[in-house]
Amino acid sequence: GKDTSQKSDAIYALTAPEAVNGFEAQDVTSSTITLSWDKAEGAVQYNLYICENGEYTLYDEYTGLSCSFTSLSQFTEYKFRIAAVAKGEKNSVIGSMSEEIAVVTLPEKVRDLIPVSIKDKSVTLSWTANEKADTYTVYAYDSSTGKYKEVGSTAETQFVVTSLKMTTEYKFCVSCSGTINSNVYTSEMS
């Protein structure tokens, strides 16, 4: 006999790409975050999701293995997830979403550091408050080691450095820090 059966129209089935591994923050400053990830098998694109008000929404689509965010708020936590995307002839499929990574931008550098009072053996330093910092650490440059050495810390925007030698030039800088989720984050030195 003759085959009289009819075939259905062809359908397209695309399997999901591998999950994304190595998703992490690389460079983090007070206003920028760079994220990177490993290539996922079968992926032609990566969907990056950002958490806002407890909900993840698609932020953007990338074909490379990294992305950068700029003009971010200082000392703020940002949460991200990523998923690989495979594309076929007729459709695309999104792989499983990565674990969440939380990245905190650093506090901004201390600004307007000035000596407001210089005496024989002490100097009073002052700076502009960073509303997100809870501690300021003062450093003095040690010419014998070529490094800055901590001389004290305060929650205030002024600090008196004492026990200085008369007629000696000193170099000072200040960093600020704060705590988010029990982790301390420190700015660059001013």
mmCIF file of C-alpha atoms in Angstrom:
data_model
loop_
_atom_site.group_PDB
_atom_site.id
_atom_site.type_symbol
_atom_site.label_atom_id
_atom_site.label_comp_id
_atom_site.label_asym_id
_atom_site.label_seq_id
_atom_site.Cartn_x
_atom_site.Cartn_y
_atom_site.Cartn_z
ATOM 1 C CA GLY A 1 0.000 0.000 0.000
ATOM 2 C CA LYS A 2 0.335 3.551 -0.417
ATOM 3 C CA ASP A 3 1.240 5.826 2.555
ATOM 4 C CA THR A 4 -1.648 8.242 2.912
ATOM 5 C CA SER A 5 -0.728 9.629 6.339
ATOM 6 C CA GLN A 6 -0.149 13.321 6.602
ATOM 7 C CA LYS A 7 2.511 14.967 8.682
ATOM 8 C CA SER A 8 1.856 17.916 10.952
ATOM 9 C CA ASP A 9 3.558 21.220 10.374
ATOM 10 C CA ALA A 10 7.070 21.323 11.782
ATOM 11 C CA ILE A 11 7.547 22.911 15.177
ATOM 12 C CA TYR A 12 10.693 24.407 16.549
ATOM 13 C CA ALA A 13 11.954 23.405 19.980
ATOM 14 C CA LEU A 14 14.934 25.213 21.451
ATOM 15 C CA THR A 15 16.674 24.012 24.589
ATOM 16 C CA ALA A 16 17.751 26.478 27.253
ATOM 17 C CA PRO A 17 21.348 27.684 27.427
ATOM 18 C CA GLU A 18 23.656 26.784 30.274
ATOM 19 C CA ALA A 19 23.326 28.850 33.484
ATOM 20 C CA VAL A 20 25.694 31.825 33.788
ATOM 21 C CA ASN A 21 28.696 31.270 36.070
ATOM 22 C CA GLY A 22 31.321 33.662 37.394
ATOM 23 C CA PHE A 23 28.847 36.549 37.765
ATOM 24 C CA GLU A 24 30.608 39.154 39.920
ATOM 25 C CA ALA A 25 31.454 42.792 40.467
ATOM 26 C CA GLN A 26 34.893 43.784 39.226
ATOM 27 C CA ASP A 27 35.600 47.469 39.716
ATOM 28 C CA VAL A 28 33.502 49.372 42.249
ATOM 29 C CA THR A 29 33.890 53.073 43.078
ATOM 30 C CA SER A 30 31.599 55.623 44.720
ATOM 31 C CA SER A 31 29.689 56.097 41.438
ATOM 32 C CA THR A 32 30.471 53.113 39.177
ATOM 33 C CA ILE A 33 30.083 49.328 39.129
ATOM 34 C CA THR A 34 31.507 46.974 36.506
ATOM 35 C CA LEU A 35 29.989 43.491 36.350
ATOM 36 C CA SER A 36 31.433 40.519 34.500
ATOM 37 C CA TRP A 37 30.490 36.880 33.860
ATOM 38 C CA ASP A 38 31.731 33.760 32.115
ATOM 39 C CA LYS A 39 30.496 32.691 28.686
ATOM 40 C CA ALA A 40 27.541 30.312 28.984
ATOM 41 C CA GLU A 41 27.336 27.404 26.539
ATOM 42 C CA GLY A 42 24.651 28.064 23.928
ATOM 43 C CA ALA A 43 24.166 31.732 24.863
ATOM 44 C CA VAL A 44 24.113 34.485 22.253
ATOM 45 C CA GLN A 45 22.941 37.175 24.645
ATOM 46 C CA TYR A 46 22.711 37.877 28.378
ATOM 47 C CA ASN A 47 19.760 39.522 30.102
ATOM 48 C CA LEU A 48 20.739 41.605 33.111
ATOM 49 C CA TYR A 49 18.117 42.193 35.788
ATOM 50 C CA ILE A 50 18.198 44.821 38.530
ATOM 51 C CA CYS A 51 16.211 44.745 41.763
ATOM 52 C CA GLU A 52 14.060 47.791 42.430
ATOM 53 C CA ASN A 53 11.559 47.861 45.285
ATOM 54 C CA GLY A 54 12.068 44.140 45.863
ATOM 55 C CA GLU A 55 11.260 43.154 42.255
ATOM 56 C CA TYR A 56 13.671 42.125 39.519
ATOM 57 C CA THR A 57 13.119 43.772 36.148
ATOM 58 C CA LEU A 58 15.049 43.451 32.902
ATOM 59 C CA TYR A 59 17.610 46.244 32.822
ATOM 60 C CA ASP A 60 19.298 45.545 29.474
ATOM 61 C CA GLU A 61 20.543 42.884 27.054
ATOM 62 C CA TYR A 62 24.257 42.316 26.415
ATOM 63 C CA THR A 63 26.190 40.259 23.900
ATOM 64 C CA GLY A 64 29.541 40.697 25.661
ATOM 65 C CA LEU A 65 30.763 39.356 29.002
ATOM 66 C CA SER A 66 30.723 42.580 31.034
ATOM 67 C CA CYS A 67 28.882 45.836 31.558
ATOM 68 C CA SER A 68 29.419 49.054 33.480
ATOM 69 C CA PHE A 69 27.087 51.344 35.378
ATOM 70 C CA THR A 70 28.011 54.988 35.886
ATOM 71 C CA SER A 71 26.512 57.984 37.707
ATOM 72 C CA LEU A 72 25.350 55.772 40.573
ATOM 73 C CA SER A 73 24.581 57.030 44.063
ATOM 74 C CA GLN A 74 27.418 56.799 46.557
ATOM 75 C CA PHE A 75 27.298 54.185 49.328
ATOM 76 C CA THR A 76 24.188 52.449 47.979
ATOM 77 C CA GLU A 77 23.416 48.752 47.604
ATOM 78 C CA TYR A 78 22.475 47.517 44.128
ATOM 79 C CA LYS A 79 21.263 43.950 43.462
ATOM 80 C CA PHE A 80 21.655 42.130 40.149
ATOM 81 C CA ARG A 81 20.865 38.794 38.499
ATOM 82 C CA ILE A 82 21.697 37.561 35.017
ATOM 83 C CA ALA A 83 20.416 34.897 32.621
ATOM 84 C CA ALA A 84 21.784 33.547 29.348
ATOM 85 C CA VAL A 85 19.593 33.675 26.231
ATOM 86 C CA ALA A 86 19.692 31.193 23.341
ATOM 87 C CA LYS A 87 18.140 32.085 19.984
ATOM 88 C CA GLY A 88 16.905 29.671 17.373
ATOM 89 C CA GLU A 89 15.392 30.055 13.933
ATOM 90 C CA LYS A 90 11.924 30.941 15.204
ATOM 91 C CA ASN A 91 12.221 31.681 18.908
ATOM 92 C CA SER A 92 14.486 32.347 21.850
ATOM 93 C CA VAL A 93 14.673 30.878 25.335
ATOM 94 C CA ILE A 94 16.016 32.377 28.545
ATOM 95 C CA GLY A 95 18.080 30.111 30.791
ATOM 96 C CA SER A 96 17.842 29.954 34.548
ATOM 97 C CA MET A 97 18.508 33.155 36.448
ATOM 98 C CA SER A 98 21.761 33.441 38.401
ATOM 99 C CA GLU A 99 22.026 33.846 42.131
ATOM 100 C CA GLU A 100 21.628 37.442 43.258
ATOM 101 C CA ILE A 101 24.738 39.516 43.736
ATOM 102 C CA ALA A 102 24.564 42.593 45.936
ATOM 103 C CA VAL A 103 27.114 45.317 45.246
ATOM 104 C CA VAL A 104 27.622 48.427 47.370
ATOM 105 C CA THR A 105 29.131 51.570 45.880
ATOM 106 C CA LEU A 106 31.780 53.121 48.102
ATOM 107 C CA PRO A 107 31.293 56.317 50.079
ATOM 108 C CA GLU A 108 32.549 59.401 48.230
ATOM 109 C CA LYS A 109 35.997 60.738 49.074
ATOM 110 C CA VAL A 110 36.163 63.257 51.889
ATOM 111 C CA ARG A 111 36.003 66.781 50.481
ATOM 112 C CA ASP A 112 37.330 70.169 51.566
ATOM 113 C CA LEU A 113 40.002 68.872 53.938
ATOM 114 C CA ILE A 114 41.742 71.885 55.506
ATOM 115 C CA PRO A 115 43.836 72.692 58.574
ATOM 116 C CA VAL A 116 41.679 75.103 60.601
ATOM 117 C CA SER A 117 44.148 75.552 63.440
ATOM 118 C CA ILE A 118 47.890 74.986 63.476
ATOM 119 C CA LYS A 119 49.781 75.165 66.790
ATOM 120 C CA ASP A 120 53.315 74.259 67.886
ATOM 121 C CA LYS A 121 52.665 70.545 68.319
ATOM 122 C CA SER A 122 49.154 70.014 66.953
ATOM 123 C CA VAL A 123 46.924 70.666 63.978
ATOM 124 C CA THR A 124 43.136 70.676 63.816
ATOM 125 C CA LEU A 125 41.809 69.272 60.551
ATOM 126 C CA SER A 126 38.292 69.917 59.239
ATOM 127 C CA TRP A 127 36.294 68.592 56.264
ATOM 128 C CA THR A 128 32.831 68.551 54.753
ATOM 129 C CA ALA A 129 30.465 65.928 56.186
ATOM 130 C CA ASN A 130 29.444 62.944 54.067
ATOM 131 C CA GLU A 131 25.830 62.300 55.117
ATOM 132 C CA LYS A 132 26.227 58.561 54.506
ATOM 133 C CA ALA A 133 29.419 58.067 56.541
ATOM 134 C CA ASP A 134 29.540 57.205 60.206
ATOM 135 C CA THR A 135 33.311 57.178 60.773
ATOM 136 C CA TYR A 136 36.208 59.280 59.486
ATOM 137 C CA THR A 137 39.769 57.968 59.708
ATOM 138 C CA VAL A 138 42.697 60.402 59.703
ATOM 139 C CA TYR A 139 46.086 59.425 58.265
ATOM 140 C CA ALA A 140 49.503 61.083 58.387
ATOM 141 C CA TYR A 141 52.155 60.450 55.759
ATOM 142 C CA ASP A 142 55.199 58.615 57.108
ATOM 143 C CA SER A 143 58.177 59.584 54.940
ATOM 144 C CA SER A 144 60.303 56.747 56.368
ATOM 145 C CA THR A 145 57.927 54.094 54.964
ATOM 146 C CA GLY A 146 56.450 56.105 52.095
ATOM 147 C CA LYS A 147 52.958 55.205 53.312
ATOM 148 C CA TYR A 148 50.092 56.793 55.204
ATOM 149 C CA LYS A 149 49.655 55.684 58.807
ATOM 150 C CA GLU A 150 46.384 55.919 60.738
ATOM 151 C CA VAL A 151 46.525 58.524 63.516
ATOM 152 C CA GLY A 152 42.929 58.301 64.703
ATOM 153 C CA SER A 153 39.255 58.186 63.871
ATOM 154 C CA THR A 154 36.137 60.155 64.739
ATOM 155 C CA ALA A 155 32.443 60.460 63.958
ATOM 156 C CA GLU A 156 32.866 64.254 63.752
ATOM 157 C CA THR A 157 34.082 66.414 60.859
ATOM 158 C CA GLN A 158 37.055 67.717 62.828
ATOM 159 C CA PHE A 159 40.053 65.991 64.344
ATOM 160 C CA VAL A 160 43.018 67.256 66.377
ATOM 161 C CA VAL A 161 46.334 65.571 65.576
ATOM 162 C CA THR A 162 48.665 65.941 68.560
ATOM 163 C CA SER A 163 52.272 65.064 69.488
ATOM 164 C CA LEU A 164 53.679 66.675 66.366
ATOM 165 C CA LYS A 165 57.255 67.963 66.126
ATOM 166 C CA MET A 166 57.743 71.707 65.856
ATOM 167 C CA THR A 167 58.883 73.170 62.503
ATOM 168 C CA THR A 168 58.091 69.932 60.668
ATOM 169 C CA GLU A 169 55.897 69.669 57.589
ATOM 170 C CA TYR A 170 53.146 67.053 57.722
ATOM 171 C CA LYS A 171 50.850 65.622 55.093
ATOM 172 C CA PHE A 172 47.377 64.361 56.087
ATOM 173 C CA CYS A 173 44.437 62.692 54.420
ATOM 174 C CA VAL A 174 41.075 61.361 55.576
ATOM 175 C CA SER A 175 38.809 58.495 54.504
ATOM 176 C CA CYS A 176 35.225 57.882 55.527
ATOM 177 C CA SER A 177 33.353 54.650 56.054
ATOM 178 C CA GLY A 178 29.920 53.311 56.764
ATOM 179 C CA THR A 179 28.180 49.997 57.330
ATOM 180 C CA ILE A 180 25.591 48.207 55.196
ATOM 181 C CA ASN A 181 24.437 44.676 56.117
ATOM 182 C CA SER A 182 27.203 44.355 58.761
ATOM 183 C CA ASN A 183 29.924 45.078 56.164
ATOM 184 C CA VAL A 184 32.104 48.178 56.425
ATOM 185 C CA TYR A 185 32.795 50.128 53.228
ATOM 186 C CA THR A 186 35.565 52.736 53.090
ATOM 187 C CA SER A 187 36.127 55.575 50.646
ATOM 188 C CA GLU A 188 39.375 56.342 48.911
ATOM 189 C CA MET A 189 41.614 58.667 50.916
ATOM 190 C CA SER A 190 41.173 62.395 50.279
#
